[in-house]
Amino acid sequence: METNRRKFLEKSITASLGVGLFSILPSKVWSAPISPSDQINVALIGCNGHGFGILRHHLNIPGVNCVAICDVDENALNRRIKEVQDSFGQNPTPFRDFRKLLEEKEIDAVIIGTPDHWHCLIMVAACAAGKDVYVEKPLANTIGECKIMVQAADYYKRVVQVGQQQRSGYTFSEPIRMIRNGDIGKIRKVNIWGNFNYGTGSIPAADGALPAGVDYDFWLGPTALRPFNPNRFHGSWRHFWNYGGGLMSDWGVHLLDMGIWAMENPTAPTKVLTYAGNLSTDIRQRETFDTMTVTYSNEEFPITWDMVAGTQLGPYEKPYGVAFIGEKGTIVADRKSFQVFPEWDPEAKAPKIEAINFTEGGESHNLHVKNFLDCVKSRETTICPPETGRIAALYAHIPNIAGRVNEPVLEWDDARQTFTNSKKANEFITPTYRSPWVLPKF
Ligand SMILES: NC(=O)c1ccc[n+]([C@@H]2O[C@H](COP(=O)([O-])OP(=O)(O)OC[C@H]3O[C@@H](n4cnc5c(N)ncnc54)[C@H](O)[C@@H]3O)[C@@H](O)[C@H]2O)c1
């Protein structure tokens, strides 16, 4: 990359991320990426929930050290530091400000386990500081931020794994292998569904007193300042647009990613037809939708998404799943199992392919983490790089935007990063950050 462009980018990113970032700008960006030994020093940013589970998977691999943990909630921070001490005999340094953590030269990689509205700022800052990144899904809370993150990883030459761990799981990778092998014939359609009780949101709670030790202004970060509400906080933030996208982006990203993976040339959808509504009679606090039916058009085959939050039943007796429909049979997969249902051949009076019922799968976070760490060492591309995360996130964000602007048909031009048939939808592509936070630019 030419020097002028590099200087310009360093300047704009520094300006974008607000005070105190100068000191984290690249010392290692252009140099060899990891410690001289086989040791990998990791740090966790956002430790209350899932991020900590991902850290545990890192620490279960020999040679990985947790040198720092950062959180804006001191209670979560102290609890998780103690857990690392007790379970792994390591003593991570606590941080309340991720910018300070990123100044630590000994850190090779960071895990981002914050709510979605923070992913972009922290990931870009981490890349600029020369760290590799395991960032949770969805890649970001908006389409525009996703694009910036792809550019940042590319520009700073960082190894980045997006937390769409199903890519590392056998019950999905084997069906994809079979599809590529032609086992179920030409793929005609992929039907995807995800029904979960938690998707309707939490029991309503009034705004209230800030818990001791919580910096809620920092938690809100680039989003609008508001009084503390326990539902706009740990875990339940995902039902509010400023921080997440509801069940659509929580589970939708994982499962839609499997339909996208089945394509020969995974691409963004060109046309999306959306029903989005709130039909549940449960009294819950949320802004996101509880009921959605979406059809995605692509050059290869249509994909559908169905979601009825507040229910736990679904096709093939699975609350969630992916049905890859081929001309010789259908493969139905979830995280624990997959089945092959053959089509019947009337002439041969026999099934067109063999039926399979594989039930011994399981969660694949450990394998996904291992793939990340292997790539940190080898500098190869991870199994779920930012572009894969960006495309999956698009499949969730577009229908959410369609529902929010009440325009059921949206046409997306990925090259131009614009909706070609809706001015209102275009207003949702790029977020407006609250000062002093500024959206990074490339
Ligand atoms: N891959 C999966 O299967 C999976 C499962 C669950 C969650 N997730 C993803 O993991 C992420 C975290 O979700 P969660 O349910 O664990 O959320 P959570 O609310 O339980 O935890 C988020 C933590 O981030 C902290 N935080 C917020 N802003 C911060 C900042 N600026 N700096 C440092 N810490 C900050 C919060 O205080 C909290 O401790 C989300 O992106 C979510 O989508 C992925």
Tab-separated table of C-alpha atoms and ligand atoms in Angstrom, residues 45-51 70-73 76 96 98 112-119 122 136-138 163-165 218-219 233-238 250 254 335 365, ligand 1:
chain	number	residue	atom	x	y	z
A	45	ILE	CA	-12.961	-7.315	25.433
A	46	GLY	CA	-16.531	-7.764	26.720
A	47	CYS	CA	-16.547	-10.604	29.226
A	48	ASN	CA	-20.029	-11.079	30.716
A	49	GLY	CA	-21.417	-13.759	28.441
A	50	HIS	CA	-20.415	-15.522	25.278
A	51	GLY	CA	-17.013	-13.835	24.934
A	70	CYS	CA	-11.592	-5.459	29.546
A	71	ASP	CA	-15.152	-4.592	30.452
A	72	VAL	CA	-17.142	-1.450	31.226
A	73	ASP	CA	-18.937	-3.377	33.995
A	76	ALA	CA	-18.399	-8.747	35.251
A	96	ARG	CA	-12.025	-0.611	31.652
A	98	PHE	CA	-10.284	-1.096	25.359
A	112	ILE	CA	-14.473	-9.198	20.957
A	113	GLY	CA	-17.432	-10.329	23.070
A	114	THR	CA	-19.249	-7.011	23.356
A	115	PRO	CA	-22.764	-6.323	22.082
A	116	ASP	CA	-22.954	-5.833	18.307
A	117	HIS	CA	-22.912	-2.011	18.333
A	118	TRP	CA	-19.283	-2.081	19.501
A	119	HIS	CA	-17.847	-4.651	17.097
A	122	ILE	CA	-13.131	-2.154	18.586
A	136	GLU	CA	-18.366	-12.420	17.541
A	137	LYS	CA	-21.203	-12.499	15.057
A	138	PRO	CA	-22.992	-10.661	13.553
A	163	GLY	CA	-17.794	-16.205	15.378
A	164	GLN	CA	-20.021	-18.107	12.933
A	165	GLN	CA	-18.770	-21.355	14.423
A	218	PHE	CA	-19.262	3.748	27.754
A	219	TRP	CA	-21.551	0.719	27.304
A	233	PHE	CA	-27.974	-4.166	29.037
A	234	HIS	CA	-26.414	-7.601	29.498
A	235	GLY	CA	-27.952	-10.206	27.228
A	236	SER	CA	-31.290	-8.540	26.481
A	237	TRP	CA	-29.723	-5.648	24.468
A	238	ARG	CA	-30.208	-7.833	21.374
A	250	ASP	CA	-28.823	-13.508	16.515
A	254	HIS	CA	-25.620	-18.423	11.844
A	335	ARG	CA	-25.814	-28.307	15.247
A	365	HIS	CA	-16.775	-23.341	19.222
B	1	LIG	N1	-21.480	-17.403	18.283
B	1	LIG	C1	-22.466	-17.621	19.111
B	1	LIG	O1	-23.042	-18.719	19.167
B	1	LIG	C2	-22.911	-16.521	20.056
B	1	LIG	C3	-23.723	-16.816	21.155
B	1	LIG	C4	-24.075	-15.765	22.004
B	1	LIG	C5	-23.642	-14.473	21.763
B	1	LIG	N2	-22.871	-14.221	20.659
B	1	LIG	C6	-22.384	-12.848	20.372
B	1	LIG	O2	-21.470	-12.493	21.400
B	1	LIG	C7	-21.537	-11.088	21.658
B	1	LIG	C8	-21.814	-10.858	23.143
B	1	LIG	O3	-23.099	-11.355	23.456
B	1	LIG	P1	-23.482	-11.712	24.961
B	1	LIG	O4	-24.803	-12.350	24.928
B	1	LIG	O5	-22.367	-12.438	25.595
B	1	LIG	O6	-23.593	-10.245	25.598
B	1	LIG	P2	-23.476	-9.797	27.142
B	1	LIG	O7	-24.316	-8.595	27.271
B	1	LIG	O8	-23.750	-10.943	28.042
B	1	LIG	O9	-21.927	-9.444	27.315
B	1	LIG	C9	-21.363	-8.333	26.667
B	1	LIG	C10	-20.283	-7.746	27.567
B	1	LIG	O10	-19.643	-6.677	26.846
B	1	LIG	C11	-19.417	-5.618	27.773
B	1	LIG	N3	-19.202	-4.369	27.053
B	1	LIG	C12	-20.096	-3.561	26.437
B	1	LIG	N4	-19.456	-2.517	25.873
B	1	LIG	C13	-18.133	-2.675	26.115
B	1	LIG	C14	-16.963	-1.936	25.778
B	1	LIG	N5	-17.011	-0.816	25.058
B	1	LIG	N6	-15.769	-2.377	26.224
B	1	LIG	C15	-15.685	-3.519	26.974
B	1	LIG	N7	-16.759	-4.258	27.316
B	1	LIG	C16	-17.971	-3.844	26.877
B	1	LIG	C17	-20.663	-5.643	28.646
B	1	LIG	O11	-20.520	-4.912	29.822
B	1	LIG	C18	-20.821	-7.149	28.853
B	1	LIG	O12	-20.031	-7.567	29.925
B	1	LIG	C19	-22.615	-10.558	20.735
B	1	LIG	O13	-22.052	-10.035	19.572
B	1	LIG	C20	-23.459	-11.789	20.421
B	1	LIG	O14	-24.141	-11.698	19.191
B	1	LIG	C21	-22.490	-15.232	19.821
